[in-house]
mmCIF file of N, CA, C and O in Angstrom:
data_model
loop_
_atom_site.group_PDB
_atom_site.id
_atom_site.type_symbol
_atom_site.label_atom_id
_atom_site.label_comp_id
_atom_site.label_asym_id
_atom_site.label_seq_id
_atom_site.Cartn_x
_atom_site.Cartn_y
_atom_site.Cartn_z
ATOM 1 N N UNK A 491 0.824 -1.340 0.089
ATOM 2 C CA UNK A 491 0.052 0.211 -0.033
ATOM 3 C C UNK A 491 0.711 1.199 0.213
ATOM 4 O O UNK A 491 2.180 1.094 0.300
ATOM 5 N N UNK A 492 0.491 2.141 -1.017
ATOM 6 C CA UNK A 492 1.397 3.346 -0.676
ATOM 7 C C UNK A 492 1.665 4.058 0.530
ATOM 8 O O UNK A 492 2.320 4.970 0.616
ATOM 9 N N UNK A 493 0.807 3.867 1.468
ATOM 10 C CA UNK A 493 0.820 4.319 3.281
ATOM 11 C C UNK A 493 1.685 3.581 4.023
ATOM 12 O O UNK A 493 3.074 4.169 4.845
ATOM 13 N N UNK A 494 2.153 1.853 3.277
ATOM 14 C CA UNK A 494 3.309 1.570 4.287
ATOM 15 C C UNK A 494 4.542 1.656 3.558
ATOM 16 O O UNK A 494 5.735 2.652 4.376
ATOM 17 N N UNK A 495 4.723 2.024 1.819
ATOM 18 C CA UNK A 495 5.886 2.926 1.668
ATOM 19 C C UNK A 495 5.737 4.674 2.278
ATOM 20 O O UNK A 495 7.534 4.871 2.410
ATOM 21 N N UNK A 496 4.766 4.826 2.746
ATOM 22 C CA UNK A 496 4.889 6.225 2.972
ATOM 23 C C UNK A 496 5.832 6.383 3.695
ATOM 24 O O UNK A 496 6.857 7.064 4.704
ATOM 25 N N UNK A 497 5.327 5.531 5.071
ATOM 26 C CA UNK A 497 5.634 5.133 6.170
ATOM 27 C C UNK A 497 7.417 4.696 6.307
ATOM 28 O O UNK A 497 8.008 5.324 7.128
ATOM 29 N N UNK A 498 7.940 3.484 5.598
ATOM 30 C CA UNK A 498 8.783 3.385 5.262
ATOM 31 C C UNK A 498 9.701 4.292 4.819
ATOM 32 O O UNK A 498 11.384 4.805 5.435
ATOM 33 N N UNK A 499 9.509 4.968 4.401
ATOM 34 C CA UNK A 499 10.738 6.086 3.797
ATOM 35 C C UNK A 499 10.523 6.885 4.115
ATOM 36 O O UNK A 499 11.983 7.818 4.526
ATOM 37 N N UNK A 500 9.786 7.668 5.017
ATOM 38 C CA UNK A 500 9.648 9.184 5.376
ATOM 39 C C UNK A 500 10.563 9.146 7.123
ATOM 40 O O UNK A 500 11.091 9.567 7.479
ATOM 41 N N UNK A 501 10.595 7.145 7.444
ATOM 42 C CA UNK A 501 11.431 6.794 8.191
ATOM 43 C C UNK A 501 13.310 5.920 7.852
ATOM 44 O O UNK A 501 13.836 5.670 8.676
ATOM 45 N N UNK A 502 13.305 6.292 6.273
ATOM 46 C CA UNK A 502 14.615 6.506 6.275
ATOM 47 C C UNK A 502 15.080 4.939 6.083
ATOM 48 O O UNK A 502 15.963 4.209 6.666
ATOM 49 N N UNK A 503 13.887 4.032 5.838
ATOM 50 C CA UNK A 503 14.595 2.438 5.959
ATOM 51 C C UNK A 503 14.199 2.101 4.326
ATOM 52 O O UNK A 503 13.306 2.265 3.921
ATOM 53 N N UNK A 504 14.443 0.783 4.385
ATOM 54 C CA UNK A 504 14.664 -0.066 3.486
ATOM 55 C C UNK A 504 13.495 -0.576 3.137
ATOM 56 O O UNK A 504 13.646 -1.423 4.432
ATOM 57 N N UNK A 505 13.462 -1.612 2.299
ATOM 58 C CA UNK A 505 12.318 -3.195 2.237
ATOM 59 C C UNK A 505 13.350 -4.057 3.443
ATOM 60 O O UNK A 505 12.586 -4.853 4.129
ATOM 61 N N UNK A 506 14.628 -4.261 3.079
ATOM 62 C CA UNK A 506 15.205 -5.461 3.353
ATOM 63 C C UNK A 506 15.690 -4.875 5.283
ATOM 64 O O UNK A 506 14.819 -5.941 6.395
ATOM 65 N N UNK A 507 15.141 -3.806 5.281
ATOM 66 C CA UNK A 507 15.489 -3.223 6.829
ATOM 67 C C UNK A 507 14.216 -3.587 7.422
ATOM 68 O O UNK A 507 14.140 -4.369 8.885
ATOM 69 N N UNK A 508 13.103 -3.345 7.605
ATOM 70 C CA UNK A 508 11.910 -3.746 7.630
ATOM 71 C C UNK A 508 11.724 -4.773 7.776
ATOM 72 O O UNK A 508 10.918 -5.748 8.678
ATOM 73 N N UNK A 509 12.215 -6.175 6.677
ATOM 74 C CA UNK A 509 11.469 -7.370 6.553
ATOM 75 C C UNK A 509 13.021 -7.873 7.800
ATOM 76 O O UNK A 509 11.897 -8.698 8.628
ATOM 77 N N UNK A 510 13.837 -7.629 8.372
ATOM 78 C CA UNK A 510 14.675 -7.822 8.563
ATOM 79 C C UNK A 510 13.923 -7.586 10.341
ATOM 80 O O UNK A 510 13.938 -8.316 11.299
ATOM 81 N N UNK A 511 13.482 -6.558 10.562
ATOM 82 C CA UNK A 511 12.751 -6.000 12.350
ATOM 83 C C UNK A 511 11.576 -6.281 12.151
ATOM 84 O O UNK A 511 10.849 -6.526 13.027
ATOM 85 N N UNK A 512 10.500 -6.994 11.213
ATOM 86 C CA UNK A 512 9.512 -7.711 10.954
ATOM 87 C C UNK A 512 9.226 -8.946 11.063
ATOM 88 O O UNK A 512 8.086 -9.641 11.355
ATOM 89 N N UNK A 513 10.785 -10.003 10.324
ATOM 90 C CA UNK A 513 10.105 -10.741 10.223
ATOM 91 C C UNK A 513 9.292 -11.357 9.024
ATOM 92 O O UNK A 513 9.017 -12.188 8.864
ATOM 93 N N UNK A 514 8.844 -9.931 8.334
ATOM 94 C CA UNK A 514 7.745 -10.393 7.155
ATOM 95 C C UNK A 514 9.011 -10.237 5.741
ATOM 96 O O UNK A 514 10.353 -9.575 5.944
ATOM 97 N N UNK A 515 8.761 -11.155 5.176
ATOM 98 C CA UNK A 515 10.029 -11.547 3.968
ATOM 99 C C UNK A 515 10.203 -10.187 2.949
ATOM 100 O O UNK A 515 8.918 -9.187 2.709
ATOM 101 N N UNK A 516 11.266 -9.832 2.174
ATOM 102 C CA UNK A 516 11.413 -8.771 1.845
ATOM 103 C C UNK A 516 10.651 -8.371 0.421
ATOM 104 O O UNK A 516 9.980 -8.002 -0.084
ATOM 105 N N UNK A 517 10.422 -9.790 -0.310
ATOM 106 C CA UNK A 517 9.606 -10.137 -1.450
ATOM 107 C C UNK A 517 8.547 -9.323 -0.905
ATOM 108 O O UNK A 517 7.398 -9.067 -1.704
ATOM 109 N N UNK A 518 7.477 -10.302 0.369
ATOM 110 C CA UNK A 518 6.352 -9.958 0.931
ATOM 111 C C UNK A 518 5.823 -8.529 0.753
ATOM 112 O O UNK A 518 5.493 -8.429 0.611
ATOM 113 N N UNK A 519 6.735 -8.674 1.501
ATOM 114 C CA UNK A 519 7.294 -6.436 1.484
ATOM 115 C C UNK A 519 6.702 -6.054 0.182
ATOM 116 O O UNK A 519 5.690 -4.832 -0.274
ATOM 117 N N UNK A 520 7.767 -6.129 -0.590
ATOM 118 C CA UNK A 520 7.281 -5.730 -2.095
ATOM 119 C C UNK A 520 5.832 -5.358 -2.449
ATOM 120 O O UNK A 520 5.209 -4.314 -3.260
ATOM 121 N N UNK A 521 5.733 -6.929 -2.420
ATOM 122 C CA UNK A 521 4.331 -7.256 -3.335
ATOM 123 C C UNK A 521 3.056 -6.654 -2.379
ATOM 124 O O UNK A 521 2.240 -6.285 -3.058
ATOM 125 N N UNK A 522 3.098 -6.027 -1.322
ATOM 126 C CA UNK A 522 2.381 -5.506 -0.260
ATOM 127 C C UNK A 522 1.860 -3.716 -0.472
ATOM 128 O O UNK A 522 1.597 -3.108 -1.067
ATOM 129 N N UNK A 523 3.179 -3.752 -0.490
ATOM 130 C CA UNK A 523 3.753 -2.428 -1.273
ATOM 131 C C UNK A 523 3.750 -1.847 -2.396
ATOM 132 O O UNK A 523 2.963 -0.832 -2.842
ATOM 133 N N UNK A 524 4.138 -2.788 -3.675
ATOM 134 C CA UNK A 524 3.902 -2.407 -4.748
ATOM 135 C C UNK A 524 2.391 -2.574 -5.605
ATOM 136 O O UNK A 524 2.171 -1.877 -6.231
ATOM 137 N N UNK A 525 2.553 -4.044 -5.330
ATOM 138 C CA UNK A 525 0.890 -4.241 -5.934
ATOM 139 C C UNK A 525 -0.035 -4.300 -5.094
ATOM 140 O O UNK A 525 -0.966 -4.673 -5.599
ATOM 141 N N UNK A 526 -0.053 -3.905 -3.741
ATOM 142 C CA UNK A 526 -1.188 -3.252 -2.908
ATOM 143 C C UNK A 526 -1.996 -5.024 -3.018
ATOM 144 O O UNK A 526 -3.455 -5.197 -2.855
ATOM 145 N N UNK A 527 -1.080 -5.556 -2.808
ATOM 146 C CA UNK A 527 -1.488 -7.246 -2.198
ATOM 147 C C UNK A 527 -1.960 -7.169 -1.102
ATOM 148 O O UNK A 527 -1.772 -6.437 -0.115
ATOM 149 N N UNK A 528 -3.021 -8.220 -0.526
ATOM 150 C CA UNK A 528 -4.188 -7.975 0.503
ATOM 151 C C UNK A 528 -2.722 -8.627 1.378
ATOM 152 O O UNK A 528 -1.576 -9.276 1.367
ATOM 153 N N UNK A 529 -2.815 -8.399 2.769
ATOM 154 C CA UNK A 529 -1.977 -8.444 4.120
ATOM 155 C C UNK A 529 -2.568 -9.824 5.017
ATOM 156 O O UNK A 529 -3.713 -9.094 4.761
ATOM 157 N N UNK A 530 -2.164 -10.885 5.728
ATOM 158 C CA UNK A 530 -2.688 -11.323 6.383
ATOM 159 C C UNK A 530 -2.595 -10.649 7.833
ATOM 160 O O UNK A 530 -2.289 -9.761 7.740
ATOM 161 N N UNK A 531 -3.770 -11.385 8.160
ATOM 162 C CA UNK A 531 -4.093 -10.592 10.014
ATOM 163 C C UNK A 531 -2.653 -10.641 10.731
ATOM 164 O O UNK A 531 -2.016 -9.945 11.286
ATOM 165 N N UNK A 532 -1.560 -11.884 10.578
ATOM 166 C CA UNK A 532 -0.399 -11.470 11.835
ATOM 167 C C UNK A 532 0.709 -10.531 10.699
ATOM 168 O O UNK A 532 1.098 -9.633 11.322
ATOM 169 N N UNK A 533 0.368 -10.322 9.782
ATOM 170 C CA UNK A 533 1.306 -8.988 8.478
ATOM 171 C C UNK A 533 0.856 -7.884 8.999
ATOM 172 O O UNK A 533 1.536 -7.066 9.485
ATOM 173 N N UNK A 534 -0.253 -7.643 8.887
ATOM 174 C CA UNK A 534 -0.795 -6.530 9.638
ATOM 175 C C UNK A 534 -0.772 -5.979 11.353
ATOM 176 O O UNK A 534 -0.689 -4.971 11.188
ATOM 177 N N UNK A 535 -0.106 -7.205 12.129
ATOM 178 C CA UNK A 535 -0.296 -7.045 13.174
ATOM 179 C C UNK A 535 1.074 -6.649 13.623
ATOM 180 O O UNK A 535 1.113 -5.903 14.368
ATOM 181 N N UNK A 536 1.825 -7.464 12.643
ATOM 182 C CA UNK A 536 3.298 -6.744 12.944
ATOM 183 C C UNK A 536 3.434 -5.278 12.088
ATOM 184 O O UNK A 536 4.287 -4.612 12.906
ATOM 185 N N UNK A 537 3.207 -5.305 11.280
ATOM 186 C CA UNK A 537 3.299 -3.674 10.831
ATOM 187 C C UNK A 537 2.633 -2.919 11.324
ATOM 188 O O UNK A 537 3.278 -1.688 11.723
ATOM 189 N N UNK A 538 1.310 -2.583 12.112
ATOM 190 C CA UNK A 538 0.746 -1.826 12.945
ATOM 191 C C UNK A 538 1.807 -1.664 14.326
ATOM 192 O O UNK A 538 2.317 -0.807 14.708
ATOM 193 N N UNK A 539 2.494 -3.099 14.364
ATOM 194 C CA UNK A 539 3.380 -2.628 16.080
ATOM 195 C C UNK A 539 4.357 -1.949 16.007
ATOM 196 O O UNK A 539 4.965 -1.112 16.111
ATOM 197 N N UNK A 540 5.215 -2.414 14.795
ATOM 198 C CA UNK A 540 6.235 -2.005 14.279
ATOM 199 C C UNK A 540 6.263 -0.185 13.639
ATOM 200 O O UNK A 540 6.705 0.668 14.222
ATOM 201 N N UNK A 541 4.957 0.210 13.140
ATOM 202 C CA UNK A 541 4.971 1.496 12.421
ATOM 203 C C UNK A 541 4.392 2.712 13.899
ATOM 204 O O UNK A 541 3.764 3.694 13.479
ATOM 205 N N UNK A 542 3.707 1.896 14.712
ATOM 206 C CA UNK A 542 2.870 2.400 15.947
ATOM 207 C C UNK A 542 1.305 3.560 15.214
ATOM 208 O O UNK A 542 1.626 4.169 15.212
ATOM 209 N N UNK A 543 1.183 2.476 14.390
ATOM 210 C CA UNK A 543 -0.016 2.864 13.861
ATOM 211 C C UNK A 543 -1.417 2.210 13.810
ATOM 212 O O UNK A 543 -1.171 0.757 13.860
ATOM 213 N N UNK A 544 -2.850 2.185 13.718
ATOM 214 C CA UNK A 544 -3.509 1.692 13.975
ATOM 215 C C UNK A 544 -4.192 0.496 12.330
ATOM 216 O O UNK A 544 -3.159 1.275 11.408
ATOM 217 N N UNK A 545 -4.233 -0.153 12.467
ATOM 218 C CA UNK A 545 -4.832 -0.861 11.033
ATOM 219 C C UNK A 545 -6.065 0.023 10.107
ATOM 220 O O UNK A 545 -5.687 -0.054 8.978
ATOM 221 N N UNK A 546 -7.071 0.850 10.806
ATOM 222 C CA UNK A 546 -7.543 1.315 10.067
ATOM 223 C C UNK A 546 -6.692 2.341 9.388
ATOM 224 O O UNK A 546 -7.068 2.741 7.937
ATOM 225 N N UNK A 547 -5.085 3.282 9.770
ATOM 226 C CA UNK A 547 -4.362 3.520 9.026
ATOM 227 C C UNK A 547 -4.000 2.983 8.109
ATOM 228 O O UNK A 547 -4.092 3.299 6.512
ATOM 229 N N UNK A 548 -3.290 1.810 8.589
ATOM 230 C CA UNK A 548 -2.800 1.166 6.841
ATOM 231 C C UNK A 548 -3.973 0.426 6.629
ATOM 232 O O UNK A 548 -3.361 0.645 4.558
ATOM 233 N N UNK A 549 -4.684 -0.030 6.374
ATOM 234 C CA UNK A 549 -5.454 -0.570 5.348
ATOM 235 C C UNK A 549 -6.648 0.570 4.441
ATOM 236 O O UNK A 549 -7.349 0.200 3.228
ATOM 237 N N UNK A 550 -7.050 1.552 5.445
ATOM 238 C CA UNK A 550 -8.096 2.608 4.870
ATOM 239 C C UNK A 550 -7.579 3.848 4.862
ATOM 240 O O UNK A 550 -8.629 4.836 4.350
ATOM 241 N N UNK A 551 -6.698 4.455 5.243
ATOM 242 C CA UNK A 551 -5.713 5.498 5.800
ATOM 243 C C UNK A 551 -7.116 6.668 6.618
ATOM 244 O O UNK A 551 -6.579 7.417 6.490
ATOM 245 N N UNK A 552 -7.953 5.840 7.144
ATOM 246 C CA UNK A 552 -8.154 6.852 8.247
ATOM 247 C C UNK A 552 -7.501 7.234 9.739
ATOM 248 O O UNK A 552 -6.637 6.150 9.893
ATOM 249 N N UNK A 553 -7.226 8.052 10.250
ATOM 250 C CA UNK A 553 -6.316 8.666 11.384
ATOM 251 C C UNK A 553 -5.338 8.303 10.868
ATOM 252 O O UNK A 553 -4.930 9.244 9.271
ATOM 253 N N UNK A 554 -4.424 9.024 11.445
ATOM 254 C CA UNK A 554 -2.044 8.744 11.399
ATOM 255 C C UNK A 554 -1.896 8.306 12.423
ATOM 256 O O UNK A 554 -2.346 7.425 12.955
ATOM 257 N N UNK A 555 -0.561 8.248 11.675
ATOM 258 C CA UNK A 555 0.529 7.168 12.313
ATOM 259 C C UNK A 555 1.461 8.069 13.099
ATOM 260 O O UNK A 555 1.360 9.284 12.721
ATOM 261 N N UNK A 556 1.523 7.697 14.336
ATOM 262 C CA UNK A 556 2.496 8.708 15.039
ATOM 263 C C UNK A 556 3.956 9.038 14.142
ATOM 264 O O UNK A 556 4.291 9.470 15.059
ATOM 265 N N UNK A 557 4.358 8.108 13.381
ATOM 266 C CA UNK A 557 5.105 8.156 13.073
ATOM 267 C C UNK A 557 5.567 9.347 11.942
ATOM 268 O O UNK A 557 6.704 9.739 11.455
ATOM 269 N N UNK A 558 4.404 9.444 11.837
ATOM 270 C CA UNK A 558 4.318 11.089 10.703
ATOM 271 C C UNK A 558 4.149 12.232 11.182
ATOM 272 O O UNK A 558 3.882 13.219 10.646
ATOM 273 N N UNK A 559 4.177 12.478 12.405
ATOM 274 C CA UNK A 559 3.510 13.302 12.913
ATOM 275 C C UNK A 559 4.788 14.299 13.067
ATOM 276 O O UNK A 559 5.928 13.360 13.845
#
């Protein structure tokens, strides 16, 4: 999703770094960011925890992320 890429680039992180820190494969992160592939509940939980944002923000763009303030 565009929001995931925005969060990642805002924090000067590569897909490889996020993959290492979240346990989600780099290829899978790329699929989610670029192709808009659906996330599993586990992936969603890992990413919301890592980026300190709500699932509503990642999925629907509602609310804000703490890291973009």
